[in-house]
JSON list of C-alpha atoms in Angstrom, two decimals:
[
{"chain": "R", "resi": 1, "resn": "ALA", "atom": "CA", "xyz": [0.00, 0.00, 0.00]},
{"chain": "R", "resi": 2, "resn": "ASN", "atom": "CA", "xyz": [1.10, 3.52, -0.68]},
{"chain": "R", "resi": 3, "resn": "ARG", "atom": "CA", "xyz": [2.25, 5.13, 2.58]},
{"chain": "R", "resi": 4, "resn": "GLU", "atom": "CA", "xyz": [2.74, 8.72, 1.38]},
{"chain": "R", "resi": 5, "resn": "LYS", "atom": "CA", "xyz": [1.76, 11.45, 3.82]},
{"chain": "R", "resi": 6, "resn": "HIS", "atom": "CA", "xyz": [-1.72, 12.95, 3.58]},
{"chain": "R", "resi": 7, "resn": "ALA", "atom": "CA", "xyz": [-2.85, 16.07, 5.40]},
{"chain": "R", "resi": 8, "resn": "LEU", "atom": "CA", "xyz": [-5.56, 15.11, 7.85]},
{"chain": "R", "resi": 9, "resn": "SER", "atom": "CA", "xyz": [-7.47, 18.37, 7.52]},
{"chain": "R", "resi": 10, "resn": "THR", "atom": "CA", "xyz": [-10.79, 18.98, 9.22]},
{"chain": "R", "resi": 11, "resn": "SER", "atom": "CA", "xyz": [-12.64, 18.85, 5.91]},
{"chain": "R", "resi": 12, "resn": "ASN", "atom": "CA", "xyz": [-11.00, 15.54, 4.97]},
{"chain": "R", "resi": 13, "resn": "TYR", "atom": "CA", "xyz": [-11.80, 14.12, 8.38]},
{"chain": "R", "resi": 14, "resn": "ASN", "atom": "CA", "xyz": [-15.44, 15.22, 8.12]},
{"chain": "R", "resi": 15, "resn": "LYS", "atom": "CA", "xyz": [-15.71, 13.59, 4.68]},
{"chain": "R", "resi": 16, "resn": "LEU", "atom": "CA", "xyz": [-14.21, 10.39, 6.08]},
{"chain": "R", "resi": 17, "resn": "GLU", "atom": "CA", "xyz": [-16.49, 10.54, 9.09]},
{"chain": "R", "resi": 18, "resn": "ASN", "atom": "CA", "xyz": [-19.61, 10.87, 6.95]},
{"chain": "R", "resi": 19, "resn": "LYS", "atom": "CA", "xyz": [-18.49, 8.29, 4.38]},
{"chain": "R", "resi": 20, "resn": "ASN", "atom": "CA", "xyz": [-17.02, 5.66, 6.66]},
{"chain": "R", "resi": 21, "resn": "LYS", "atom": "CA", "xyz": [-19.18, 5.55, 9.79]},
{"chain": "R", "resi": 22, "resn": "MET", "atom": "CA", "xyz": [-20.50, 2.11, 10.68]},
{"chain": "R", "resi": 23, "resn": "ASN", "atom": "CA", "xyz": [-22.87, 0.93, 13.43]},
{"chain": "R", "resi": 24, "resn": "ASN", "atom": "CA", "xyz": [-22.12, 3.73, 15.85]},
{"chain": "R", "resi": 25, "resn": "THR", "atom": "CA", "xyz": [-23.66, 4.18, 19.28]},
{"chain": "R", "resi": 26, "resn": "ALA", "atom": "CA", "xyz": [-23.46, 7.08, 21.72]},
{"chain": "R", "resi": 27, "resn": "ASN", "atom": "CA", "xyz": [-20.09, 6.01, 23.10]},
{"chain": "R", "resi": 28, "resn": "LYS", "atom": "CA", "xyz": [-18.68, 3.83, 20.29]},
{"chain": "R", "resi": 29, "resn": "GLU", "atom": "CA", "xyz": [-17.69, 4.92, 16.79]},
{"chain": "R", "resi": 30, "resn": "THR", "atom": "CA", "xyz": [-16.18, 2.76, 14.04]},
{"chain": "R", "resi": 31, "resn": "TYR", "atom": "CA", "xyz": [-14.53, 3.99, 10.83]},
{"chain": "R", "resi": 32, "resn": "ILE", "atom": "CA", "xyz": [-12.84, 2.35, 7.85]},
{"chain": "R", "resi": 33, "resn": "LEU", "atom": "CA", "xyz": [-9.87, 4.47, 6.74]},
{"chain": "R", "resi": 34, "resn": "ASP", "atom": "CA", "xyz": [-7.16, 4.41, 4.11]},
{"chain": "R", "resi": 35, "resn": "ASP", "atom": "CA", "xyz": [-4.01, 3.09, 5.77]},
{"chain": "R", "resi": 36, "resn": "SER", "atom": "CA", "xyz": [-1.94, 6.25, 5.27]},
{"chain": "R", "resi": 37, "resn": "ILE", "atom": "CA", "xyz": [-4.59, 8.40, 6.94]},
{"chain": "R", "resi": 38, "resn": "ALA", "atom": "CA", "xyz": [-5.07, 5.86, 9.72]},
{"chain": "R", "resi": 39, "resn": "PHE", "atom": "CA", "xyz": [-1.32, 5.78, 10.44]},
{"chain": "R", "resi": 40, "resn": "GLU", "atom": "CA", "xyz": [-1.22, 9.58, 10.54]},
{"chain": "R", "resi": 41, "resn": "LEU", "atom": "CA", "xyz": [-4.16, 9.57, 12.95]},
{"chain": "R", "resi": 42, "resn": "MET", "atom": "CA", "xyz": [-2.40, 6.92, 15.05]},
{"chain": "R", "resi": 43, "resn": "ASP", "atom": "CA", "xyz": [0.73, 9.08, 15.26]},
{"chain": "R", "resi": 44, "resn": "LEU", "atom": "CA", "xyz": [-1.36, 12.07, 16.41]},
{"chain": "R", "resi": 45, "resn": "LEU", "atom": "CA", "xyz": [-3.14, 10.00, 19.05]},
{"chain": "R", "resi": 46, "resn": "LYS", "atom": "CA", "xyz": [0.06, 8.33, 20.28]},
{"chain": "R", "resi": 47, "resn": "ALA", "atom": "CA", "xyz": [1.31, 11.77, 21.36]},
{"chain": "R", "resi": 48, "resn": "LYS", "atom": "CA", "xyz": [-1.65, 12.04, 23.79]},
{"chain": "R", "resi": 49, "resn": "ALA", "atom": "CA", "xyz": [-2.03, 8.40, 24.76]},
{"chain": "R", "resi": 50, "resn": "ARG", "atom": "CA", "xyz": [-1.19, 7.12, 28.22]},
{"chain": "R", "resi": 51, "resn": "HIS", "atom": "CA", "xyz": [-0.82, 3.60, 26.87]},
{"chain": "R", "resi": 52, "resn": "PHE", "atom": "CA", "xyz": [-0.02, 2.28, 23.40]},
{"chain": "R", "resi": 53, "resn": "ILE", "atom": "CA", "xyz": [-0.32, -1.49, 23.08]},
{"chain": "R", "resi": 54, "resn": "GLN", "atom": "CA", "xyz": [0.32, -3.77, 20.13]},
{"chain": "R", "resi": 55, "resn": "LEU", "atom": "CA", "xyz": [-2.07, -6.65, 20.78]},
{"chain": "R", "resi": 56, "resn": "ASN", "atom": "CA", "xyz": [-0.86, -8.69, 17.81]},
{"chain": "R", "resi": 57, "resn": "GLU", "atom": "CA", "xyz": [0.43, -8.27, 14.26]},
{"chain": "R", "resi": 58, "resn": "TYR", "atom": "CA", "xyz": [-2.81, -6.58, 13.16]},
{"chain": "R", "resi": 59, "resn": "VAL", "atom": "CA", "xyz": [-4.24, -4.77, 16.19]},
{"chain": "R", "resi": 60, "resn": "TYR", "atom": "CA", "xyz": [-3.01, -1.67, 18.06]},
{"chain": "R", "resi": 61, "resn": "ARG", "atom": "CA", "xyz": [-4.81, -0.05, 20.99]},
{"chain": "R", "resi": 62, "resn": "LEU", "atom": "CA", "xyz": [-4.35, 3.39, 22.53]},
{"chain": "R", "resi": 63, "resn": "PHE", "atom": "CA", "xyz": [-5.80, 4.63, 25.82]},
{"chain": "R", "resi": 64, "resn": "ASP", "atom": "CA", "xyz": [-5.79, 8.26, 26.96]},
{"chain": "R", "resi": 65, "resn": "GLY", "atom": "CA", "xyz": [-7.58, 7.89, 30.28]},
{"chain": "R", "resi": 66, "resn": "GLN", "atom": "CA", "xyz": [-11.03, 8.59, 28.81]},
{"chain": "R", "resi": 67, "resn": "SER", "atom": "CA", "xyz": [-11.21, 6.83, 25.44]},
{"chain": "R", "resi": 68, "resn": "VAL", "atom": "CA", "xyz": [-9.88, 3.63, 23.93]},
{"chain": "R", "resi": 69, "resn": "VAL", "atom": "CA", "xyz": [-8.98, 3.68, 20.22]},
{"chain": "R", "resi": 70, "resn": "THR", "atom": "CA", "xyz": [-8.33, 0.38, 18.44]},
{"chain": "R", "resi": 71, "resn": "PHE", "atom": "CA", "xyz": [-6.70, 0.17, 15.00]},
{"chain": "R", "resi": 72, "resn": "THR", "atom": "CA", "xyz": [-7.27, -3.15, 13.21]},
{"chain": "R", "resi": 73, "resn": "THR", "atom": "CA", "xyz": [-5.57, -3.92, 9.91]},
{"chain": "R", "resi": 74, "resn": "LEU", "atom": "CA", "xyz": [-7.98, -5.25, 7.31]},
{"chain": "R", "resi": 75, "resn": "GLU", "atom": "CA", "xyz": [-7.12, -6.50, 3.82]},
{"chain": "R", "resi": 76, "resn": "ASN", "atom": "CA", "xyz": [-7.06, -3.07, 2.12]},
{"chain": "R", "resi": 77, "resn": "ASN", "atom": "CA", "xyz": [-7.94, -0.61, 4.89]},
{"chain": "R", "resi": 78, "resn": "ILE", "atom": "CA", "xyz": [-7.72, -0.03, 8.59]},
{"chain": "R", "resi": 79, "resn": "GLN", "atom": "CA", "xyz": [-10.71, -0.15, 10.92]},
{"chain": "R", "resi": 80, "resn": "VAL", "atom": "CA", "xyz": [-10.58, 2.47, 13.66]},
{"chain": "R", "resi": 81, "resn": "GLU", "atom": "CA", "xyz": [-12.88, 1.95, 16.63]},
{"chain": "R", "resi": 82, "resn": "MET", "atom": "CA", "xyz": [-13.21, 4.57, 19.37]},
{"chain": "R", "resi": 83, "resn": "VAL", "atom": "CA", "xyz": [-14.97, 3.83, 22.65]},
{"chain": "R", "resi": 84, "resn": "LYS", "atom": "CA", "xyz": [-15.48, 6.84, 24.91]},
{"chain": "R", "resi": 85, "resn": "GLY", "atom": "CA", "xyz": [-15.36, 6.18, 28.63]}
]
């Protein structure tokens, strides 16, 4: 997959949010993102995370004290799930 840098602007994020939302509840949101955008988002969140855990080859989890964000590698994309505490 192409790993070039993409700007994660607010407008791009809003487009992704509207296009890629799946089965969300009040405290849980799930998105399917392009890998380069997901990795950029992961880097941004790692700076604020209290804990960053690699659960296995395909799953990473970040915890900031209030929310848990899980990145799961799929065949062509990355699923990002956020659960707010």
